Structure formats: structure tokens, C-alpha cells
CSV table of C-alpha atoms in Angstrom, one decimal:
chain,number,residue,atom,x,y,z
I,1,UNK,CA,46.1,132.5,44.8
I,2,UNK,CA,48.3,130.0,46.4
I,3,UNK,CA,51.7,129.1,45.8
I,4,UNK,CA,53.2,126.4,47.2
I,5,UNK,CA,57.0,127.1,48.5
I,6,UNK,CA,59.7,124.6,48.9
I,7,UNK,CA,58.7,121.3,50.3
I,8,UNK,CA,58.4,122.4,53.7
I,9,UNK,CA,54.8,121.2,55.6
I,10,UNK,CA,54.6,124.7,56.9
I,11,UNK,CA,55.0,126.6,53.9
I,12,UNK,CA,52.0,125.5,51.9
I,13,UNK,CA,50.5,129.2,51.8
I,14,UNK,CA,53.0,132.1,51.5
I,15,UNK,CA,49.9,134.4,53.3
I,16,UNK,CA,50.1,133.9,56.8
I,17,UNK,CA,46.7,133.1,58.4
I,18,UNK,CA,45.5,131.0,55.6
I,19,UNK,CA,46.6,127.5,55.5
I,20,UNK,CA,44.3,125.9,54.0
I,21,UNK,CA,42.8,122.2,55.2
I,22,UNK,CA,45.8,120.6,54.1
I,23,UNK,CA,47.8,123.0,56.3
I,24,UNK,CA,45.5,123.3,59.1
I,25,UNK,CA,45.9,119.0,59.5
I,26,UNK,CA,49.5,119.6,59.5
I,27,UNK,CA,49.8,122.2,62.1
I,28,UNK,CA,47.7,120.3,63.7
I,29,UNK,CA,49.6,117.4,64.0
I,30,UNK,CA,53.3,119.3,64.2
I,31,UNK,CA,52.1,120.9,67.4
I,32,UNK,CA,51.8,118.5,69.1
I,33,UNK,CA,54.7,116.8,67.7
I,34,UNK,CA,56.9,119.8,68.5
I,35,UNK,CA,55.4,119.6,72.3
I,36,UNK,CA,55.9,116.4,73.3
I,37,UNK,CA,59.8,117.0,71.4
I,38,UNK,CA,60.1,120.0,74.2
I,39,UNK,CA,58.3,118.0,77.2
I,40,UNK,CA,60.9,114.8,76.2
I,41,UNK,CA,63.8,117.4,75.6
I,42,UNK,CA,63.2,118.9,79.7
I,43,UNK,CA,62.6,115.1,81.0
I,44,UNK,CA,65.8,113.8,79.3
I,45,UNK,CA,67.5,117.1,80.8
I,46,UNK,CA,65.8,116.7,84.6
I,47,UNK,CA,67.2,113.0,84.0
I,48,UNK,CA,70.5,113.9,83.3
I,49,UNK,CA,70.7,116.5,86.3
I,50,UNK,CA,69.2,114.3,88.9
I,51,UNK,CA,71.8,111.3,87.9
I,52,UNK,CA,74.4,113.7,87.7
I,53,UNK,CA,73.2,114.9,91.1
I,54,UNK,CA,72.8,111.3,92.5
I,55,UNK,CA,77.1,110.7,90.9
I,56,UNK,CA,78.5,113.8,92.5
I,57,UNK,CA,76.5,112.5,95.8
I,58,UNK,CA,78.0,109.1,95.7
I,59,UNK,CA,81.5,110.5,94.9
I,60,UNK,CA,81.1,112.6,98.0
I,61,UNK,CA,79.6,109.6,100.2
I,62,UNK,CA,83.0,107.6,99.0
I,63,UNK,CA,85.1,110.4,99.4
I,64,UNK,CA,83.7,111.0,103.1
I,65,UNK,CA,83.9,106.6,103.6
I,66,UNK,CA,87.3,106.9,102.7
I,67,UNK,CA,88.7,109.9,104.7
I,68,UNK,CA,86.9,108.4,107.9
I,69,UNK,CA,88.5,105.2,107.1
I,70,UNK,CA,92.1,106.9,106.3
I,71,UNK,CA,91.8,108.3,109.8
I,72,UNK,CA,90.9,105.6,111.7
I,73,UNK,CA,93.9,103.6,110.3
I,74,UNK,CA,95.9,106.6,111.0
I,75,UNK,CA,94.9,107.2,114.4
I,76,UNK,CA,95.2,103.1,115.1
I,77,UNK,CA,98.7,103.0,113.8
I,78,UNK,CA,99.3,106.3,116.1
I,79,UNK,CA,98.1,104.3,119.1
I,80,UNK,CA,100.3,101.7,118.3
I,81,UNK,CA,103.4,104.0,118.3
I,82,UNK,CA,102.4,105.8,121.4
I,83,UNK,CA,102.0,102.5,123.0
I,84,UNK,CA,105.9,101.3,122.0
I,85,UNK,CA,106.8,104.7,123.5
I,86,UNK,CA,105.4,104.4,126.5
I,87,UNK,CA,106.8,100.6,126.5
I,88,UNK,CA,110.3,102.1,126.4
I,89,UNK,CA,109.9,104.8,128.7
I,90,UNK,CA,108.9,102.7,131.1
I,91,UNK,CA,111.8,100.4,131.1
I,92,UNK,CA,115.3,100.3,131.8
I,93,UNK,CA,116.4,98.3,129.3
I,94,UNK,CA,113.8,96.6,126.3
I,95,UNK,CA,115.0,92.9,125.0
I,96,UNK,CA,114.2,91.7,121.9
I,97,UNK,CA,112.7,89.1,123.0
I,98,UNK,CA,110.3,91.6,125.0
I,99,UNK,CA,109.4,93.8,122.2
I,100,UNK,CA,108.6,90.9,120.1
I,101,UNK,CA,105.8,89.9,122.5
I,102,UNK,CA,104.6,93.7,123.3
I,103,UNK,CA,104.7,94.0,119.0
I,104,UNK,CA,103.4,91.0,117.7
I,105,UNK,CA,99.7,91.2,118.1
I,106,UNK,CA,99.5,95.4,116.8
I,107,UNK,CA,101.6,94.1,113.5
I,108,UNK,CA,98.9,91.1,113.1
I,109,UNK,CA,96.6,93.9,114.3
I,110,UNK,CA,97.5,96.0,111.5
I,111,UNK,CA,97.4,94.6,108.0
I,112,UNK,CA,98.9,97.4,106.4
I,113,UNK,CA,101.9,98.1,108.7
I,114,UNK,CA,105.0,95.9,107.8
I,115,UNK,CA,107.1,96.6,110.6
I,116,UNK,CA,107.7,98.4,113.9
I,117,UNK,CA,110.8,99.4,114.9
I,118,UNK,CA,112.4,101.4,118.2
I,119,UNK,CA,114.9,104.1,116.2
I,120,UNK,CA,116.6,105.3,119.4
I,121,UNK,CA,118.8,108.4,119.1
I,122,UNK,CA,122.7,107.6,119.9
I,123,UNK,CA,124.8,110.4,120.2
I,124,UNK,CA,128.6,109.4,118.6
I,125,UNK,CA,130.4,109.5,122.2
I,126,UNK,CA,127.5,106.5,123.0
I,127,UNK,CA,127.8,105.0,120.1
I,128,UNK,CA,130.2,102.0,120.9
I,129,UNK,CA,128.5,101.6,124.6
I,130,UNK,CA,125.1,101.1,122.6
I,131,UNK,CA,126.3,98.7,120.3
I,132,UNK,CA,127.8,96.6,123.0
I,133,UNK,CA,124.5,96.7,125.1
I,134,UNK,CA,122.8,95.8,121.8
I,135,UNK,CA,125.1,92.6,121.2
I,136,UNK,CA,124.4,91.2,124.6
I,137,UNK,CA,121.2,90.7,123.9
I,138,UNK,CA,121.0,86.8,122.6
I,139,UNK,CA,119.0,87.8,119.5
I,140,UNK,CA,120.9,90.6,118.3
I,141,UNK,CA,124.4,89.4,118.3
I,142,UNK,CA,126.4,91.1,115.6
I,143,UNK,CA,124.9,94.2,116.2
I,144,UNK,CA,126.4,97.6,114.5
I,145,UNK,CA,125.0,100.5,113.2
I,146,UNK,CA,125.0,100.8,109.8
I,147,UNK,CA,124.3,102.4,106.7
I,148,UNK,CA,124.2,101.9,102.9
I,149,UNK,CA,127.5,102.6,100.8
I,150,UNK,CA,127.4,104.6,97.4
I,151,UNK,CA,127.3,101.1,96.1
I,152,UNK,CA,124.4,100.0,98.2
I,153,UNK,CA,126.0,97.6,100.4
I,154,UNK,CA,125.7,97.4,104.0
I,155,UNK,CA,128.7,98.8,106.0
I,156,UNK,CA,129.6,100.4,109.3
I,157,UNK,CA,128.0,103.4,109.7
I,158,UNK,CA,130.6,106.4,109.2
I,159,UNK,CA,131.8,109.0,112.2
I,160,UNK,CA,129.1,112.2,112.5
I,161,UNK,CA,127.6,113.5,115.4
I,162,UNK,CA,124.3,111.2,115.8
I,163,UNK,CA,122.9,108.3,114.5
I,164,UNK,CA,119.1,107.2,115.1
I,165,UNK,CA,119.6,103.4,114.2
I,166,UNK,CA,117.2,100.6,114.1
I,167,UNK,CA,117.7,99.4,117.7
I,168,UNK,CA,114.7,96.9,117.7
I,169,UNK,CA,112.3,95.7,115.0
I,170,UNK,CA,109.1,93.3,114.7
I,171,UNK,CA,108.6,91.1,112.6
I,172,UNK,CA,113.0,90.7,113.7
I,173,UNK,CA,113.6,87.5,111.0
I,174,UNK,CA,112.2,89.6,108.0
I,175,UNK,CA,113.3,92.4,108.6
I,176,UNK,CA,117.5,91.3,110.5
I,177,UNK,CA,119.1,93.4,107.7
I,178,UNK,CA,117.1,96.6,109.0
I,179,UNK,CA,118.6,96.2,112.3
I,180,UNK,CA,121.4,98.6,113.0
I,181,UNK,CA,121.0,100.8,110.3
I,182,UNK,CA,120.8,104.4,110.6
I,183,UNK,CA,118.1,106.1,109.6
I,184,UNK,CA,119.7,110.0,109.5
I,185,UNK,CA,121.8,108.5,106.7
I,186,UNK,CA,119.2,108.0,104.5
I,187,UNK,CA,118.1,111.3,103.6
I,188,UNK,CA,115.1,110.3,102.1
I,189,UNK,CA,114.1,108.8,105.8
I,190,UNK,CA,116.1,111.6,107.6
């Protein structure tokens, strides 16, 4: 005899084997139901793996765009120092006027570089010799070494052993107030 159990499709026939025609349409149609359920379950799956595959491989082509890109900036504002130093070195004495010509096209060069500067290092017994030399330069008249008070103002730069001061800098009008000031008393630039 057949009894009919819940309301479930599948359990028209509580003897297993014997489901009847009403059953047998029903399994029928649920197996192939539940099949293409599991074949759409995998290709969502696949899906999801191979765009999360194709993400994690675009991240890495950025990531590898940018670090090539960091380093080429890097290495092109590296030149640029190198090429001041060797500027220096190779003369006896650097005018303003001079560094502004040797300076002016790496600055426009170089988008993200705001300013470049020659930070010699002054012992205290050349201090007063340096600035002097630095004044008689038309374009830097008024020069001292400097350094910020607890206030923040500009001042004279106290007595200590050595100062590395802004001795030359380019862009010079945007940047005057830098001139002069000492760079070892900032300690966040020391």
C-alpha cells in the first residue's frame, strides 16, 4: 500500500524502488534539474576563480608598472644630484647665478622635485668666512645661516660645531627664505 509522506516530490512511496508513474516523472525531471544546478554551481565557481585570477594579475601588472616607474624617477632625480655634485666639485667657487642656469632645466625636467639646493658643510671656525663669500655674490646679499627659533621664526643660527646650510637653491625667488638655513638644526632633516 502506498502512503504518501510530507509534501515532498520525492517522498511519494515510503518503499524505495517503487515510485510509482507519478514519481518516476518527477525524478525524471529533478535529475536533471539537480544536474544542470551542479554544472551552473562549478561554471559560476570557474568564473569566479578565473576573474579572481585575471584581479590578482592586474594588481600585480600595476604593482610591477608602478615600482618600474618609482625607480626610474628615483634614479632620474639621483642623476640630477650626482650631476650638481660633480658641478661643484669641479669648480672653485659656484655663483648663483651659475647654478641657476646648470638647475633650471632638471627642476622643469622633473615635475615632482620642488627644489634643488647645494647644503655645503661649514665647520664653526669657517662659518663667518662662508657667509662673507656667500654675501658677495650679487644675488645673495644678506646671507646668514640660520635656523628656526622655539617660536618658529627665522634667526641666526646658534654656536655648535657644524652647520650644513642652504648655500644655493633653484627655483632661488620661491624658495629666498630657505637660503642660509641649516639643515642639522632641524632634526627631522638632520
Amino acid at each position: 500500500r502506498r502512503a504518501a509522506v510530507g509534501r515532498h516530490p520525492l517522498l511519494v512511496d515510503d518503499e524505495i524502488g517503487d515510485l510509482g508513474p507519478v514519481g518516476g516523472r518527477r525524478l525524471k525531471l529533478l535529475l536533471p534539474s539537480l544536474l544542470l544546478l551542479v554544472l551552473t554551481e562549478v561554471s559560476v565557481s570557474n568564473a569566479w576563480q578565473f576573474e579572481d585570477q585575471q584581479i590578482k594579475a592586474d594588481i600585480q601588472a600595476l604593482a610591477a608598472e608602478a615600482n618600474y616607474a618609482l625607480l626610474n624617477n628615483i634614479d632620474r632625480h639621483g642623476e640630477a644630484i650626482d650631476s650638481i655634485r660633480r658641478f661643484v666639485l669641479s669648480s672653485n667657487k659656484v655663483t648663483a647665478d651659475e647654478f641657476q642656469s646648470f638647475t633650471h632645466d632638471v627642476v622643469d625636467r622633473l615635475p615632482g622635485l620642488h627644489a634643488l639646493s647645494w647644503n655645503p658643510l661649514i665647520l664653526d671656525g669657517q662659518r663667518a668666512n662662508f657667509e662673507v663669500e656667500q654675501r658677495l655674490d650679487p644675488s645673495l646679499q644678506g646671507f646668514e645661516i640660520t635656523e628656526r627659533s622655539d617660536e618658529g621664526n627665522l634667526i641666526a643660527a646658534r654656536t655648535r660645531e657644524r652647520y650644513v646650510p642652504v648655500g644655493l637653491i633653484e627655483p632661488l625667488e620661491e624658495n629666498r627664505r630657505a637660503l642660509g638655513f641649516d639643515i642639522l638644526s632641524n632634526p627631522i632633516r638632520a
